[in-house]
XYZ file of N, CA, C and O in Angstrom:
404
model
N 20.732 -4.841 12.236
C 21.282 -3.599 11.763
C 22.784 -3.445 12.078
O 23.518 -2.932 11.324
N 23.153 -4.004 13.229
C 24.558 -3.888 13.644
C 25.446 -4.711 12.675
O 26.526 -4.279 12.398
N 24.973 -5.760 12.137
C 25.733 -6.573 11.211
C 25.962 -5.830 9.913
O 26.963 -6.107 9.210
N 25.124 -4.956 9.539
C 25.237 -4.213 8.284
C 26.245 -3.034 8.409
O 26.706 -2.531 7.421
N 26.491 -2.612 9.629
C 27.371 -1.467 9.850
C 28.742 -1.615 9.156
O 29.221 -0.649 8.505
N 29.427 -2.753 9.300
C 30.717 -2.823 8.613
C 30.623 -2.781 7.095
O 31.507 -2.209 6.456
N 29.579 -3.327 6.550
C 29.383 -3.282 5.080
C 29.087 -1.888 4.630
O 29.681 -1.444 3.623
N 28.238 -1.200 5.371
C 27.962 0.196 5.023
C 29.213 1.092 5.132
O 29.498 1.875 4.260
N 29.968 0.829 6.171
C 31.210 1.635 6.358
C 32.148 1.400 5.248
O 32.836 2.335 4.686
N 32.352 0.139 4.816
C 33.228 -0.190 3.724
C 32.736 0.404 2.416
O 33.536 0.917 1.617
N 31.474 0.397 2.219
C 30.873 0.955 0.948
C 31.132 2.458 0.940
O 31.495 3.061 -0.087
N 30.954 3.131 2.088
C 31.143 4.595 2.111
C 32.614 4.911 1.920
O 32.979 5.816 1.241
N 33.503 4.073 2.484
C 34.936 4.307 2.302
C 35.324 4.153 0.836
O 36.049 4.986 0.297
N 34.839 3.156 0.198
C 35.136 2.891 -1.216
C 34.560 4.082 -2.055
O 35.258 4.583 -2.960
N 33.326 4.533 -1.800
C 32.740 5.578 -2.557
C 33.467 6.898 -2.445
O 33.617 7.600 -3.449
N 34.061 7.187 -1.283
C 34.725 8.404 -1.161
C 36.191 8.360 -1.655
O 36.751 9.410 -2.029
N 36.802 7.215 -1.724
C 38.153 7.149 -2.202
C 38.255 6.732 -3.621
O 39.148 7.156 -4.387
N 37.406 5.827 -4.118
C 37.535 5.332 -5.495
C 36.771 6.125 -6.459
O 37.135 6.171 -7.685
N 35.678 6.729 -6.136
C 34.872 7.513 -7.040
C 35.573 8.541 -7.846
O 35.444 8.591 -9.085
N 36.430 9.389 -7.236
C 37.124 10.398 -8.043
C 38.023 9.742 -9.057
O 38.102 10.213 -10.183
N 38.669 8.646 -8.721
C 39.575 7.962 -9.684
C 38.792 7.375 -10.824
O 39.191 7.483 -12.033
N 37.620 6.771 -10.518
C 36.778 6.206 -11.565
C 36.253 7.314 -12.449
O 36.197 7.177 -13.691
N 35.831 8.429 -11.959
C 35.294 9.532 -12.723
C 36.336 10.164 -13.565
O 36.095 10.540 -14.749
N 37.615 10.174 -13.069
C 38.605 10.809 -13.877
C 39.084 9.931 -15.116
O 39.321 10.405 -16.122
N 39.105 8.604 -14.914
C 39.560 7.698 -15.976
C 38.464 7.602 -17.004
O 38.804 7.647 -18.227
N 37.218 7.435 -16.669
C 36.148 7.334 -17.646
C 36.124 6.083 -18.456
O 37.163 5.309 -18.468
N 35.078 5.846 -19.158
C 34.977 4.683 -20.079
C 35.688 5.078 -21.355
O 36.289 4.149 -21.974
N 35.559 6.277 -21.830
C 36.254 6.769 -23.009
C 37.351 7.714 -22.589
O 37.206 8.496 -21.662
N 38.480 7.658 -23.264
C 39.574 8.617 -23.078
C 40.080 9.065 -24.420
O 40.322 8.207 -25.308
N 40.121 10.377 -24.616
C 40.562 10.931 -25.839
C 41.767 11.843 -25.567
O 41.724 12.617 -24.597
N 42.761 11.772 -26.441
C 43.955 12.672 -26.271
C 44.064 13.537 -27.564
O 44.441 13.034 -28.589
N 43.568 14.791 -27.408
C 43.650 15.692 -28.621
C 45.092 16.021 -28.949
O 45.961 16.096 -28.118
N 45.295 16.210 -30.264
C 46.601 16.627 -30.746
C 47.020 17.977 -30.168
O 48.185 18.198 -29.874
N 46.076 18.856 -29.979
C 46.271 20.155 -29.337
C 45.451 20.215 -28.066
O 44.345 19.775 -28.006
N 46.014 20.684 -26.974
C 45.321 20.743 -25.691
C 44.006 21.421 -25.835
O 43.932 22.489 -26.462
N 42.942 20.930 -25.279
C 41.662 21.540 -25.341
C 41.635 22.884 -24.674
O 42.342 23.105 -23.695
N 40.877 23.800 -25.225
C 40.790 25.190 -24.667
C 39.946 25.224 -23.451
O 40.045 26.127 -22.637
N 38.990 24.261 -23.274
C 38.080 24.237 -22.119
C 38.329 22.994 -21.303
O 38.819 22.004 -21.825
N 37.947 23.116 -19.999
C 38.118 21.974 -19.124
C 37.038 20.900 -19.228
O 37.195 19.828 -18.742
N 35.950 21.249 -19.973
C 34.879 20.296 -20.232
C 34.090 20.698 -21.444
O 34.144 21.834 -21.846
N 33.438 19.690 -22.050
C 32.573 19.925 -23.200
C 31.518 18.822 -23.307
O 31.666 17.800 -22.577
N 30.521 19.030 -24.068
C 29.473 18.035 -24.226
C 29.330 17.577 -25.671
O 29.350 18.414 -26.518
N 29.270 16.269 -25.802
C 28.948 15.661 -27.146
C 27.580 15.052 -27.064
O 27.404 14.066 -26.391
N 26.629 15.741 -27.666
C 25.242 15.330 -27.655
C 24.804 15.290 -26.161
O 24.396 16.312 -25.615
N 24.826 14.177 -25.484
C 24.389 14.116 -24.093
C 25.489 13.627 -23.134
O 25.225 13.403 -21.966
N 26.704 13.535 -23.638
C 27.843 13.032 -22.798
C 28.794 14.169 -22.391
O 29.225 14.925 -23.261
N 29.034 14.260 -21.090
C 29.863 15.271 -20.573
C 31.330 14.738 -20.547
O 31.594 13.703 -20.012
N 32.315 15.476 -21.199
C 33.674 15.208 -21.188
C 34.408 16.124 -20.189
O 34.121 17.342 -20.291
N 35.278 15.621 -19.496
C 36.171 16.411 -18.514
C 37.612 16.259 -19.006
O 38.080 15.153 -19.249
N 38.255 17.380 -19.180
C 39.645 17.386 -19.636
C 40.621 17.772 -18.547
O 40.321 18.720 -17.816
N 41.762 17.155 -18.526
C 42.789 17.486 -17.561
C 44.122 16.915 -18.096
O 44.213 15.842 -18.553
N 45.156 17.767 -17.962
C 46.514 17.349 -18.323
C 46.606 16.798 -19.768
O 47.243 15.801 -20.035
N 45.836 17.428 -20.686
C 45.987 17.091 -22.070
C 45.120 15.994 -22.565
O 45.204 15.615 -23.765
N 44.358 15.309 -21.744
C 43.486 14.250 -22.156
C 42.072 14.479 -21.597
O 41.873 15.248 -20.605
N 41.069 13.881 -22.263
C 39.686 14.023 -21.828
C 39.084 12.664 -21.596
O 39.401 11.699 -22.241
N 38.141 12.632 -20.640
C 37.482 11.377 -20.297
C 35.996 11.604 -20.152
O 35.526 12.673 -19.847
N 35.225 10.483 -20.413
C 33.800 10.557 -20.324
C 33.254 9.223 -19.890
O 33.863 8.133 -20.195
N 32.071 9.209 -19.328
C 31.450 7.911 -18.943
C 30.885 7.200 -20.184
O 30.756 7.800 -21.219
N 30.481 5.997 -20.009
C 29.918 5.188 -21.111
C 28.656 5.889 -21.625
O 27.853 6.403 -20.890
N 28.486 5.758 -22.903
C 27.308 6.336 -23.626
C 26.608 5.293 -24.360
O 27.081 4.171 -24.580
N 25.439 5.630 -24.880
C 24.683 4.703 -25.666
C 25.090 4.748 -27.167
O 24.697 3.909 -27.941
N 25.924 5.714 -27.499
C 26.404 5.844 -28.904
C 27.438 4.748 -29.133
O 28.107 4.261 -28.246
N 27.652 4.379 -30.452
C 28.669 3.469 -30.787
C 30.034 4.125 -30.552
O 30.116 5.360 -30.533
N 31.056 3.347 -30.385
C 32.396 3.849 -30.136
C 32.860 4.764 -31.259
O 33.482 5.833 -31.088
N 32.570 4.332 -32.492
C 32.975 5.092 -33.707
C 32.299 6.506 -33.644
O 32.952 7.471 -33.863
N 30.988 6.548 -33.383
C 30.285 7.818 -33.373
C 30.729 8.656 -32.229
O 30.926 9.890 -32.357
N 31.074 8.043 -31.053
C 31.587 8.833 -29.945
C 32.875 9.495 -30.306
O 33.102 10.618 -30.048
N 33.803 8.735 -30.940
C 35.057 9.351 -31.365
C 34.861 10.506 -32.375
O 35.425 11.555 -32.217
N 33.967 10.269 -33.330
C 33.695 11.333 -34.332
C 33.095 12.592 -33.651
O 33.458 13.707 -34.021
N 32.236 12.413 -32.649
C 31.699 13.593 -31.935
C 32.851 14.347 -31.200
O 32.779 15.541 -31.150
N 33.724 13.585 -30.629
C 34.853 14.285 -29.902
C 35.697 15.114 -30.888
O 36.047 16.246 -30.594
N 36.139 14.491 -32.035
C 36.959 15.263 -32.980
C 36.294 16.470 -33.538
O 36.928 17.421 -33.883
N 34.951 16.400 -33.625
C 34.238 17.572 -34.085
C 34.293 18.699 -33.064
O 34.125 19.888 -33.432
N 34.511 18.384 -31.787
C 34.573 19.434 -30.745
C 35.999 19.867 -30.440
O 36.188 21.041 -30.195
N 36.973 18.954 -30.463
C 38.307 19.339 -30.053
C 39.377 19.228 -31.133
O 40.556 19.515 -30.852
N 39.040 18.694 -32.290
C 40.025 18.502 -33.392
C 40.629 17.144 -33.387
O 40.147 16.241 -32.642
N 41.629 16.897 -34.165
C 42.234 15.630 -34.315
C 42.777 15.043 -32.973
O 43.174 15.812 -32.140
N 42.736 13.714 -32.912
C 43.169 12.996 -31.674
C 44.512 12.217 -31.956
O 44.644 11.737 -33.091
N 45.293 12.095 -30.904
C 46.508 11.198 -31.064
C 46.124 9.834 -30.537
O 46.836 8.861 -30.863
N 45.071 9.749 -29.700
C 44.595 8.470 -29.279
C 43.145 8.520 -28.807
O 42.666 9.601 -28.422
N 42.461 7.374 -28.842
C 41.096 7.282 -28.340
C 40.941 5.849 -27.828
O 41.179 4.902 -28.543
N 40.579 5.716 -26.602
C 40.442 4.425 -25.951
C 38.966 4.249 -25.477
O 38.297 5.192 -25.064
N 38.539 3.011 -25.484
C 37.269 2.621 -25.013
C 37.435 1.481 -24.004
O 38.005 0.410 -24.333
N 37.071 1.704 -22.785
C 37.282 0.795 -21.707
C 38.713 0.236 -21.670
O 38.863 -0.973 -21.471
N 39.666 1.073 -21.911
C 41.072 0.685 -21.798
C 41.617 0.136 -23.060
O 42.831 -0.118 -23.110
N 40.883 -0.073 -24.113
C 41.388 -0.563 -25.393
C 41.426 0.610 -26.402
O 40.468 1.216 -26.748
N 42.610 0.778 -26.914
C 42.906 1.904 -27.850
C 42.423 1.518 -29.256
O 42.524 0.443 -29.660
N 41.965 2.595 -29.936
C 41.599 2.406 -31.366
C 42.920 2.164 -32.088
O 43.969 2.733 -31.764
N 42.894 1.287 -33.125
C 44.052 1.011 -33.931
C 44.304 2.271 -34.880
O 43.426 3.107 -34.932
N 45.428 2.277 -35.482
C 45.788 3.457 -36.300
C 44.784 3.725 -37.409
O 44.418 4.891 -37.644
N 44.278 2.693 -38.066
C 43.365 2.893 -39.161
C 42.009 3.407 -38.690
O 41.411 4.333 -39.246
N 41.513 2.871 -37.563
C 40.239 3.330 -36.981
C 40.316 4.817 -36.493
O 39.445 5.600 -36.674
N 41.509 5.079 -35.866
C 41.728 6.444 -35.360
C 41.846 7.460 -36.573
O 41.239 8.550 -36.485
N 42.473 7.037 -37.668
C 42.570 7.888 -38.842
C 41.227 8.206 -39.427
O 40.906 9.296 -39.856
N 40.345 7.182 -39.430
C 38.957 7.349 -39.995
C 38.193 8.295 -39.092
O 37.494 9.161 -39.589
N 38.396 8.192 -37.801
C 37.738 9.096 -36.822
C 38.248 10.538 -37.056
O 37.492 11.487 -37.146
N 39.556 10.670 -37.181
C 40.183 12.029 -37.310
C 39.732 12.687 -38.653
O 39.788 13.948 -38.714
N 39.314 11.912 -39.603
C 38.878 12.474 -40.858
C 37.611 13.336 -40.634
O 37.338 14.225 -41.492
N 36.951 13.132 -39.502
C 35.759 13.928 -39.253
C 36.106 15.232 -38.470
O 35.163 15.981 -38.095
N 37.351 15.454 -38.210
C 37.744 16.680 -37.391
C 37.355 17.934 -38.155
O 37.358 17.924 -39.380
N 37.092 18.932 -37.427
C 36.637 20.264 -37.985
C 37.830 20.942 -38.680
O 38.928 20.742 -38.509
């Protein structure tokens, strides 16, 4: 048990310091053309958190295209949409924005 103490301590340290950063960045990141009116919203079963003009969410079972379309239906047109750090190209983003309300 004593040998596990340093590992447990390191894991707890990582969980308390890195978890907020991971939660804030999210798997998906969307930047609405207009700042969202609410600090959070839900697309089907995915909770999005918005701060400083962009919104982030954890990975979902939906396809990336569908996830983007769900976001624009909630917040309007986007200036960018990224999935795991990779941004949609201009054509894909335009197709997504065509679904905006």
